Tab-separated table of C-alpha atoms in Angstrom:
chain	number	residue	atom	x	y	z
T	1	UNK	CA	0.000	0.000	0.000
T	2	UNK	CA	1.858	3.534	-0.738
T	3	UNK	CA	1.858	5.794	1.888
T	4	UNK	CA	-1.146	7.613	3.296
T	5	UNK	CA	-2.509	11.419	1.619
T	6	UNK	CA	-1.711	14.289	4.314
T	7	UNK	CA	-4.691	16.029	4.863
T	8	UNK	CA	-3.870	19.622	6.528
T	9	UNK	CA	-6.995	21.857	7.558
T	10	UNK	CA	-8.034	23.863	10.331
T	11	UNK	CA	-11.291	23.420	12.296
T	12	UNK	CA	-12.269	26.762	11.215
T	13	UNK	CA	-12.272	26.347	7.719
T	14	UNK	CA	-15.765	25.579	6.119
T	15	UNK	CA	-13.970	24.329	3.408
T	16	UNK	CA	-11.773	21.982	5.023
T	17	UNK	CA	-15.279	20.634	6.726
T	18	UNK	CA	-16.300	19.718	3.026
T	19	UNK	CA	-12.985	17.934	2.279
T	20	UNK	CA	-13.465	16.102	5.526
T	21	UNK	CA	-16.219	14.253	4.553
T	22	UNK	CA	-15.410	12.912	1.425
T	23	UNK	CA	-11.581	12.387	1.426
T	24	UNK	CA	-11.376	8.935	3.337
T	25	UNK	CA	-13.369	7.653	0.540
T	26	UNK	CA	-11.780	9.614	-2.109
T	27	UNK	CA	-7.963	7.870	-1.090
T	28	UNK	CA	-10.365	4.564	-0.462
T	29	UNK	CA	-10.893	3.920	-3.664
T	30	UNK	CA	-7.146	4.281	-4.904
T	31	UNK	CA	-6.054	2.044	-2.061
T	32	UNK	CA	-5.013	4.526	-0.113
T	33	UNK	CA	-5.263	5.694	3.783
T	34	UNK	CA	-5.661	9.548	4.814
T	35	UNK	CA	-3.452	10.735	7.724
T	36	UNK	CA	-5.315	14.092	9.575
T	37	UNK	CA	-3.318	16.494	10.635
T	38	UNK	CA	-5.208	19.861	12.174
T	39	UNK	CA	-2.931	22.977	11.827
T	40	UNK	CA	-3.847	26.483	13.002
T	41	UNK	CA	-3.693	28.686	10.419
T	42	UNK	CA	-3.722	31.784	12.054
T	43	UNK	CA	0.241	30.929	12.624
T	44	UNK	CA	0.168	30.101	8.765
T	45	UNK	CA	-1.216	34.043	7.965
T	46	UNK	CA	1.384	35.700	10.095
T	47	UNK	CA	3.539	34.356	7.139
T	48	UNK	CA	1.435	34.783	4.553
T	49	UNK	CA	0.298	38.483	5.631
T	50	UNK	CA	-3.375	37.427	4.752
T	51	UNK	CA	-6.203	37.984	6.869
T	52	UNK	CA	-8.843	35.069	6.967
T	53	UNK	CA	-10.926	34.791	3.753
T	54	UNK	CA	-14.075	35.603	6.034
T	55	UNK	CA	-12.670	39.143	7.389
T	56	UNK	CA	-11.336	40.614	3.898
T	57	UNK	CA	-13.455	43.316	2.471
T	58	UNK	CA	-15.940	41.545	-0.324
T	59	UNK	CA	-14.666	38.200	-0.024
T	60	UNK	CA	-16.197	37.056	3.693
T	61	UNK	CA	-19.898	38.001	1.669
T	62	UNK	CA	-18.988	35.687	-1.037
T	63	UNK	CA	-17.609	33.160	1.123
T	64	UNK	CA	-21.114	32.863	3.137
T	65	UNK	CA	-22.435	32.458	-0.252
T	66	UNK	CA	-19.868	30.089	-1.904
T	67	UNK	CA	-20.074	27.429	0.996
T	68	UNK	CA	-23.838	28.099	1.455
T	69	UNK	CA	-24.392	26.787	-2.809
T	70	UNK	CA	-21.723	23.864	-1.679
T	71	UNK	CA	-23.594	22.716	0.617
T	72	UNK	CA	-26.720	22.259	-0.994
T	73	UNK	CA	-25.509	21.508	-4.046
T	74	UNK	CA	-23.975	18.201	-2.528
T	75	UNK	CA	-26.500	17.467	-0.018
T	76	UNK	CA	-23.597	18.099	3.093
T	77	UNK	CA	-25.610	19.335	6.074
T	78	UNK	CA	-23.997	22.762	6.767
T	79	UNK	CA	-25.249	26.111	8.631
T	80	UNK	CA	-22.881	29.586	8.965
T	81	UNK	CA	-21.697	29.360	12.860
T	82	UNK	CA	-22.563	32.341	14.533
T	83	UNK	CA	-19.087	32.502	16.283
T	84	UNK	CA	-16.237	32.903	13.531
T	85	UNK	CA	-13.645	32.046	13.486
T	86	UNK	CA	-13.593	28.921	15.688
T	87	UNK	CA	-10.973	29.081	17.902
T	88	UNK	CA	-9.236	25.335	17.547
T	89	UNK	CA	-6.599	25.133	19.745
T	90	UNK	CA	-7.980	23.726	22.104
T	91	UNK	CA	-9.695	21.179	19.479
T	92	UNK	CA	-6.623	20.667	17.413
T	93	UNK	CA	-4.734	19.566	20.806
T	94	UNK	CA	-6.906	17.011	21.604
T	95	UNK	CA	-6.914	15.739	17.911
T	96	UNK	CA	-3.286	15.126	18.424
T	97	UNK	CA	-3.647	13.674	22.321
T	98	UNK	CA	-5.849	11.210	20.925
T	99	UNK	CA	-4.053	10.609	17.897
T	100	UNK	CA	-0.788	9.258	19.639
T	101	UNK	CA	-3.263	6.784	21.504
T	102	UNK	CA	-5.795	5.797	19.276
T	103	UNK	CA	-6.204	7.223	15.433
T	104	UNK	CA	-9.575	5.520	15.059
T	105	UNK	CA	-10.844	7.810	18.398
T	106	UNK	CA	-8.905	11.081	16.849
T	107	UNK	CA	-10.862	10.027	13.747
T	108	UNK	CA	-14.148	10.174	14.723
T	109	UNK	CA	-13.466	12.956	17.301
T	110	UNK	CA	-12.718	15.259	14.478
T	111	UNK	CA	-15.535	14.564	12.081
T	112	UNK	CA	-17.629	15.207	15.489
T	113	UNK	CA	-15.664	18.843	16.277
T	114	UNK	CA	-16.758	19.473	12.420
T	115	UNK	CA	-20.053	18.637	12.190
T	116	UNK	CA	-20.792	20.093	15.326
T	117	UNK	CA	-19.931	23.733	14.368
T	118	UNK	CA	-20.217	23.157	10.687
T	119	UNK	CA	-23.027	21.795	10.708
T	120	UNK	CA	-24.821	22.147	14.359
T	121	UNK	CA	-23.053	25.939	14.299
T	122	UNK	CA	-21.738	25.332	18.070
T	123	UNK	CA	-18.701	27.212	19.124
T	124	UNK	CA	-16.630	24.508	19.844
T	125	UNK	CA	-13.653	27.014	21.413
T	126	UNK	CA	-13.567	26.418	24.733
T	127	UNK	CA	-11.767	23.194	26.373
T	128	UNK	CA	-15.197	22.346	28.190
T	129	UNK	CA	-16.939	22.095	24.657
T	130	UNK	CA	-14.226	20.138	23.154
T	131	UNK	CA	-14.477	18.065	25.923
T	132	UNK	CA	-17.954	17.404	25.892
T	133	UNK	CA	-17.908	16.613	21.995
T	134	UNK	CA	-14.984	13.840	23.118
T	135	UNK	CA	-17.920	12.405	25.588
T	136	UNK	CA	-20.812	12.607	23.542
T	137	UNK	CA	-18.373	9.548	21.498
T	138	UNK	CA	-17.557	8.036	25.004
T	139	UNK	CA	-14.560	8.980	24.908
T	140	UNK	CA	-12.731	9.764	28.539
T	141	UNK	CA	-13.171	13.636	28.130
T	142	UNK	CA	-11.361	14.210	31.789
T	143	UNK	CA	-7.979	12.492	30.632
T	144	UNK	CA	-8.355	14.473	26.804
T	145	UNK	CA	-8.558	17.809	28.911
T	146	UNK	CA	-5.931	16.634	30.828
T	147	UNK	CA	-4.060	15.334	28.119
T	148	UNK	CA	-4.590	18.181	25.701
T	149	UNK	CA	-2.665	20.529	28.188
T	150	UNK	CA	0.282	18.625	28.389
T	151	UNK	CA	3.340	20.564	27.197
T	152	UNK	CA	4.387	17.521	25.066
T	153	UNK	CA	0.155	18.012	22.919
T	154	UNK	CA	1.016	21.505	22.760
T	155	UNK	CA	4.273	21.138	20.993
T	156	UNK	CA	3.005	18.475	19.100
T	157	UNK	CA	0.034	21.099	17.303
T	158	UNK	CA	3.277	23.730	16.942
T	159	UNK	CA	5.251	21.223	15.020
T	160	UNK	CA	2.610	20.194	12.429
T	161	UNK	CA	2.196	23.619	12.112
T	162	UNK	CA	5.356	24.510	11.450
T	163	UNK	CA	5.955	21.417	8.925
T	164	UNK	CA	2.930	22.479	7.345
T	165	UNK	CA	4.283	25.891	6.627
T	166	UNK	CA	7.658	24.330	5.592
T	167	UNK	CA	6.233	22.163	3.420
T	168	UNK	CA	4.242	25.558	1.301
T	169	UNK	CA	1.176	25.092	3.519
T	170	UNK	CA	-0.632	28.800	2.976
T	171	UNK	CA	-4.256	28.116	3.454
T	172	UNK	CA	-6.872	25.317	4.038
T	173	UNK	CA	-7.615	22.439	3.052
T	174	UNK	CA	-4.343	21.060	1.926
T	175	UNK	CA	-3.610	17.874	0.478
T	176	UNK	CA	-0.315	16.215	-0.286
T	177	UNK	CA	-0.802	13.075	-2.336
T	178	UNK	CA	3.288	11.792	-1.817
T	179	UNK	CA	4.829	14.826	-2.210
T	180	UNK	CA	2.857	16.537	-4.943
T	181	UNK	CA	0.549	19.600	-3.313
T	182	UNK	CA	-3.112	20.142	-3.744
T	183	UNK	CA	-4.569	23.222	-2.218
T	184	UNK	CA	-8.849	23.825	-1.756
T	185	UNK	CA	-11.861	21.191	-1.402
T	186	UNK	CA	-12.054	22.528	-4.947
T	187	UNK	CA	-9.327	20.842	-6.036
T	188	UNK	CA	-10.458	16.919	-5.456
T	189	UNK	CA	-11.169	16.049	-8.459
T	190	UNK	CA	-7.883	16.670	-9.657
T	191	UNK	CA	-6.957	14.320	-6.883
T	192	UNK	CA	-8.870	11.685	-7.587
T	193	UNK	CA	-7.723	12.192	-11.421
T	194	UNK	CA	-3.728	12.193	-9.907
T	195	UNK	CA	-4.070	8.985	-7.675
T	196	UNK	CA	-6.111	7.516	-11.100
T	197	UNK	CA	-3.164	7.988	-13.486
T	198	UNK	CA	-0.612	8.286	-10.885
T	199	UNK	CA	0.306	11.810	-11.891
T	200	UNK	CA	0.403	13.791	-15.154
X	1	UNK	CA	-32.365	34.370	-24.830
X	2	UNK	CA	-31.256	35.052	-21.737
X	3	UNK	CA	-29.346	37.928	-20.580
X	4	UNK	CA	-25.146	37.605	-21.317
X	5	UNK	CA	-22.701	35.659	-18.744
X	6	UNK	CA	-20.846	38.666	-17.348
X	7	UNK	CA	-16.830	37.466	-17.303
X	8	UNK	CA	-14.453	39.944	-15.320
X	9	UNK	CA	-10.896	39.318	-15.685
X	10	UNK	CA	-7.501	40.461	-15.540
X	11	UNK	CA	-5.614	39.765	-18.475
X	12	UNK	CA	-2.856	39.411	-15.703
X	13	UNK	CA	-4.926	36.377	-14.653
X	14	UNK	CA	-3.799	32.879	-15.870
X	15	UNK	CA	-6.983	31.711	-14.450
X	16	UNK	CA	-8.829	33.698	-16.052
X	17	UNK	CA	-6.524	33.023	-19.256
X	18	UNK	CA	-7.711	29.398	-18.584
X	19	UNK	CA	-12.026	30.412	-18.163
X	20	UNK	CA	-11.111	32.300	-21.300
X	21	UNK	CA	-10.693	29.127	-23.234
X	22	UNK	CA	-14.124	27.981	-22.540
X	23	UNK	CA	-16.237	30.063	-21.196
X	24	UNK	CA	-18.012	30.791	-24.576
X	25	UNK	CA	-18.808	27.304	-25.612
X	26	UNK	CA	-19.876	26.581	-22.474
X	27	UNK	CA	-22.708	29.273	-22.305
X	28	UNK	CA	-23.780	28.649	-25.498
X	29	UNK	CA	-24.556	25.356	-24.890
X	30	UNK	CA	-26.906	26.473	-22.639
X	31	UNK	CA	-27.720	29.225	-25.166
X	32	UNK	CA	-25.799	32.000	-23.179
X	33	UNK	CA	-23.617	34.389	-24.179
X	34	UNK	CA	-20.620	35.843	-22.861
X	35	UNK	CA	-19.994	39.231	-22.117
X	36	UNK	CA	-16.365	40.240	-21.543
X	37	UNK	CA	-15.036	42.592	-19.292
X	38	UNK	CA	-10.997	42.584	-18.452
X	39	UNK	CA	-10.521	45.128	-15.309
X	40	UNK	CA	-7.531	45.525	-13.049
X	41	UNK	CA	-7.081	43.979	-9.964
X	42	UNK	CA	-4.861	46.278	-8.685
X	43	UNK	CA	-7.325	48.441	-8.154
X	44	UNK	CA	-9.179	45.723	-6.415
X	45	UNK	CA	-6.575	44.630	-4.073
X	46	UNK	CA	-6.790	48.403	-2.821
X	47	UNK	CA	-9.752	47.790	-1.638
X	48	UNK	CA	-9.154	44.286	0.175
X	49	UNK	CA	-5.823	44.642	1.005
X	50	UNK	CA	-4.682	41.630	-0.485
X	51	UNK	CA	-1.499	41.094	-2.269
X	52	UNK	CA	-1.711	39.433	-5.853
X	53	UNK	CA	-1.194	35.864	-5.406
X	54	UNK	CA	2.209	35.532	-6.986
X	55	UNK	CA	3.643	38.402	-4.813
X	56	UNK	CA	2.070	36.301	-1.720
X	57	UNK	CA	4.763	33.754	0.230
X	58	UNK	CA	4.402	30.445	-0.302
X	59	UNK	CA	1.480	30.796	-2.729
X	60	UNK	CA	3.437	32.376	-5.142
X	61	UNK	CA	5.300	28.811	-5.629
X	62	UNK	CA	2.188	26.908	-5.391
X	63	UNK	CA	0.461	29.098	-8.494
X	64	UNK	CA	3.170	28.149	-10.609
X	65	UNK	CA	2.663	24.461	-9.999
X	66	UNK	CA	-0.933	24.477	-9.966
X	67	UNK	CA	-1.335	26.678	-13.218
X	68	UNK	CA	1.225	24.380	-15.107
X	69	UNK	CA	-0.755	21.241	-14.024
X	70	UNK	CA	-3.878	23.079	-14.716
X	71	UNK	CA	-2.663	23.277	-18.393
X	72	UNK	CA	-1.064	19.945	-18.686
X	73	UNK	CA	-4.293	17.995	-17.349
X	74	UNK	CA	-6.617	20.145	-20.057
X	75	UNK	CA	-3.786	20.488	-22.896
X	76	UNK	CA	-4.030	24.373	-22.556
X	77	UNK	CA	-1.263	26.511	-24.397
X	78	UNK	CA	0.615	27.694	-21.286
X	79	UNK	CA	4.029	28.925	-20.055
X	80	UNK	CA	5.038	31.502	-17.292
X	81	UNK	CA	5.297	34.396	-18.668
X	82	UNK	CA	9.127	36.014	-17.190
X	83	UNK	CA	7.337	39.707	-16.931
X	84	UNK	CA	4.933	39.399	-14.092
X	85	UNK	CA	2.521	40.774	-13.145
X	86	UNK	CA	1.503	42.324	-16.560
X	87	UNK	CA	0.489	45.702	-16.442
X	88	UNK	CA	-2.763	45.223	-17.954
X	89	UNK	CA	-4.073	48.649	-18.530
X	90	UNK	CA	-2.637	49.314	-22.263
X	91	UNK	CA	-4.759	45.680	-23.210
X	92	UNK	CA	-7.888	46.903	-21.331
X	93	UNK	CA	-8.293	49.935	-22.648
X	94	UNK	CA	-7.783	49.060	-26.456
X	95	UNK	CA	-10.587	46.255	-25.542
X	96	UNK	CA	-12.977	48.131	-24.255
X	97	UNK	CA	-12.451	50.723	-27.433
X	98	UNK	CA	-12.934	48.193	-29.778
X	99	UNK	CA	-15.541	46.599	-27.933
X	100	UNK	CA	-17.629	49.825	-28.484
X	101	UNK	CA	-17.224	49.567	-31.938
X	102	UNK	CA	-17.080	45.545	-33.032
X	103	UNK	CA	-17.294	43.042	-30.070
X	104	UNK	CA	-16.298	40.478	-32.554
X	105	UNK	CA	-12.803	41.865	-33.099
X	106	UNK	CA	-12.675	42.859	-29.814
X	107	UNK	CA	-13.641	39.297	-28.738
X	108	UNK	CA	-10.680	38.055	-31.045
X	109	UNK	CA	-8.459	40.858	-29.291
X	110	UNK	CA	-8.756	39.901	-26.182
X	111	UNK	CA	-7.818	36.270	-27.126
X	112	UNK	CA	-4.694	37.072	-28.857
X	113	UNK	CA	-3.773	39.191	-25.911
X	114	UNK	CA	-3.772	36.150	-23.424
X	115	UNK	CA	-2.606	34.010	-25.715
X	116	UNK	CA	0.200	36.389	-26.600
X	117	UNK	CA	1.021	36.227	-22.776
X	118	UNK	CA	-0.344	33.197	-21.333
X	119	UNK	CA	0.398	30.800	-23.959
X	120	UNK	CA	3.865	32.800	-25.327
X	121	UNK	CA	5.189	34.304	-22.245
X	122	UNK	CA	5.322	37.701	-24.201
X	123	UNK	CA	5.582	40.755	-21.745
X	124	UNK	CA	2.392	42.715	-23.301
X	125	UNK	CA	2.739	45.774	-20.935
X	126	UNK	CA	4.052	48.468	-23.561
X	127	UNK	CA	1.121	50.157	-25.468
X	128	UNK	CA	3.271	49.350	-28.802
X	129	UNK	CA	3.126	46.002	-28.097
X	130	UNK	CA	-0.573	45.719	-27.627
X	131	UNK	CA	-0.859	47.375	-31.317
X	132	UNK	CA	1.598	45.290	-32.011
X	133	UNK	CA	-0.880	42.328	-31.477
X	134	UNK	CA	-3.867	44.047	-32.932
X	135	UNK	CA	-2.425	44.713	-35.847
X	136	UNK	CA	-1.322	40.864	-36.515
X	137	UNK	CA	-5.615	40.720	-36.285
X	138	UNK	CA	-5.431	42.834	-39.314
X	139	UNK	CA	-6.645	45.473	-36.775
X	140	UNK	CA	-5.886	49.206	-37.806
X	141	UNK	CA	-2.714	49.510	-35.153
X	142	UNK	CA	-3.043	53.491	-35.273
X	143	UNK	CA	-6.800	53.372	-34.726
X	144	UNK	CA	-6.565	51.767	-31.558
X	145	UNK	CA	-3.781	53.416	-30.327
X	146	UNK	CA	-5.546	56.613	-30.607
X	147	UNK	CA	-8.672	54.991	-29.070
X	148	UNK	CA	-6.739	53.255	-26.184
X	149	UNK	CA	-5.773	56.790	-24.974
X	150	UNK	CA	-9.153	58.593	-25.514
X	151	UNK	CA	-9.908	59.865	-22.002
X	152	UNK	CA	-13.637	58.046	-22.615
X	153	UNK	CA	-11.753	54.726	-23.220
X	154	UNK	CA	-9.929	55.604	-20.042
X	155	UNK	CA	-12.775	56.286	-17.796
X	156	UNK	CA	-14.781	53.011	-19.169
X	157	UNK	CA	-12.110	50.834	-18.183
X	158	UNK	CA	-12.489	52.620	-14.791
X	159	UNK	CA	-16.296	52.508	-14.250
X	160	UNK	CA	-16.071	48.744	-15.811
X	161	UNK	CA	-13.722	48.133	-12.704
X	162	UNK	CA	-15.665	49.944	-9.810
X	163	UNK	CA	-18.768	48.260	-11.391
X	164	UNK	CA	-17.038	45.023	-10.259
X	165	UNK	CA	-16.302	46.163	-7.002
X	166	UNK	CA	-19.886	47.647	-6.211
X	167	UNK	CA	-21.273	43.934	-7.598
X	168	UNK	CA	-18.475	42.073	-4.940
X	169	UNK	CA	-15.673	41.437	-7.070
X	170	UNK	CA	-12.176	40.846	-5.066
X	171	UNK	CA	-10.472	38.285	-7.715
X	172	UNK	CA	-10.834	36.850	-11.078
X	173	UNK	CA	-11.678	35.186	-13.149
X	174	UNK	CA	-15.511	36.699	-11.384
X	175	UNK	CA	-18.460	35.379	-13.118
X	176	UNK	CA	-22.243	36.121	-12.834
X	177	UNK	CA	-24.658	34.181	-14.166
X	178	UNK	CA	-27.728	36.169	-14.040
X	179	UNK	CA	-26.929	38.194	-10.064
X	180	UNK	CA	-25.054	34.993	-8.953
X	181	UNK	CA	-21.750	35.194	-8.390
X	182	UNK	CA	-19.003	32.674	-9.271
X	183	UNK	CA	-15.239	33.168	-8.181
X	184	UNK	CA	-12.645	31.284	-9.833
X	185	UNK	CA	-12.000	28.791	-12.941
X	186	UNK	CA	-12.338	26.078	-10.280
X	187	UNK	CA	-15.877	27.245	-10.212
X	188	UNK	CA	-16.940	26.601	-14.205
X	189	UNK	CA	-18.320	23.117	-13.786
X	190	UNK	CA	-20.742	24.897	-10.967
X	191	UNK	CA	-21.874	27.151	-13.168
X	192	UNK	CA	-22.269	24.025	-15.731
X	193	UNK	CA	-25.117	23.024	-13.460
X	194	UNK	CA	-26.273	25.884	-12.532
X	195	UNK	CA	-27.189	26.511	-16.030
X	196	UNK	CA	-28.355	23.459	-16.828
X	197	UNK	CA	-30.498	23.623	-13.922
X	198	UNK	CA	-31.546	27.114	-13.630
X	199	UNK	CA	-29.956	27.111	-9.934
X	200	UNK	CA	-30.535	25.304	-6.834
């Protein structure tokens, strides 16, 4: 089996959401496994100078629009949170907690953080609400809380971040398939086109 | 028939370069047509603050790659042009004073201008060597050189780009079908449907 897609996204990105719930399936049908890996990409702007798409004059109106169309026009159940941007430290931590201990858990644990304020609209910021998505998948939320405050978690989330930025990471999502970059839900087709012909 | 597509672009735009290539056929098999409008960005970015993508770190690399696969996947003409960004307002003008008086060769302009760049890596800044182009149409050269620097061609290129801005444009290629609003060549199958479908 060749080696698993990186998937790179934040919590806060609508359009990472969408990639989330068709990639797996996507890489599936190639033979092909997914690894997850949140990033904040607040750290990635502070590079890249650019404010989030949703606070730039013109473009946060279209982007309510854009992801609003998406939605419906592929059936993904979706709603505009009314806190933005999610704040997924906290989140992204206990992706990564979970992750060293059991990827099937960190799996599930993220599609619930997503569809919770992607599609519920929650604000999923605080370590309590993070938390209490972890238990609504019985999942032990005290040891995550515990566990996502560890110094070792908190490095963890740093160091994806900064390999994500090293490796041309400048927005969300972002998809390596080996080492050839993909950047936007938009681009999944191609994807699925790449892992068909194995490249062009 | 229904009212026009309306296409903004840059001709700085290999994006929009790419939507050029099909954007006609694919209205008019939905019996659409296509009205053109090149503006400059620039003037955009002022408003949102952004930088052009090229000019933006690590996207800057990215475009490069993603354009060039872009054109290898669909067979498009393409190479990166060494003059970028191309100062666009020479081309824009002459198109919109042609436009006024034969959209056809106008139409045909347009297209030789982005494949001049696009497709030929020409720097197409210089007013001479937009003529230049023109007159390889069998365009009359001095005609349009005059026209380009009529101070009506120069405020229709101006109210063609705060148009855009008033209607939400902050990139291109921008399309509207009818009042909805489509950013990017990644969005052209979208509008496929939305078409065929009359929205949804």
């Amino acid at each position: 089996m060749s080696a698993p897609l990186d998937f790179y996204f934040d919590f806060a990105s609508p359009y990472g959401y969408f990639a989330s719930l068709t990639i797996d399936a996507l890489a599936a049908r190639h033979g092909r496994a997914v690894t997850w890996r949140p990033i904040l990409l607040g750290a990635v702007f502070k590079i890249t100078g650019v404010q989030p798409n949703m606070h730039q004059p013109l473009r946060g109106a279209y982007l309510g629009r854009d992801t609003q169309r998406w939605a419906r026009l592929t059936g993904a159940p979706f709603c505009i949170p009314e806190v933005m941007p999610l704040n997924a430290v906290h989140a992204s931590r206990a992706y990564y907690w979970l992750a060293a201990r059991d990827t099937a858990a960190a799996r599930r644990f993220a599609k619930a953080i997503y569809h919770g304020h992607w599609a519920e609209g929650r604000d999923l910021g605080a370590l309590a609400a993070v938390v209490g998505v972890a238990a609504t998948l019985g999942l032990d939320g005290e040891a995550i809380a515990a566990g996502a405050q560890e110094p070792e978690t908190k490095q963890k989330l740093r160091d994806e971040t900064d390999r994500a930025i090293a490796r041309g990471v400048f927005g969300a999502p972002f998809i390596f398939v080996d080492d050839e970059p993909f950047w936007g839900n938009d681009r999944l087709g191609q994807i699925e086109q790449w892992l068909e012909r194995g490249g062009w």
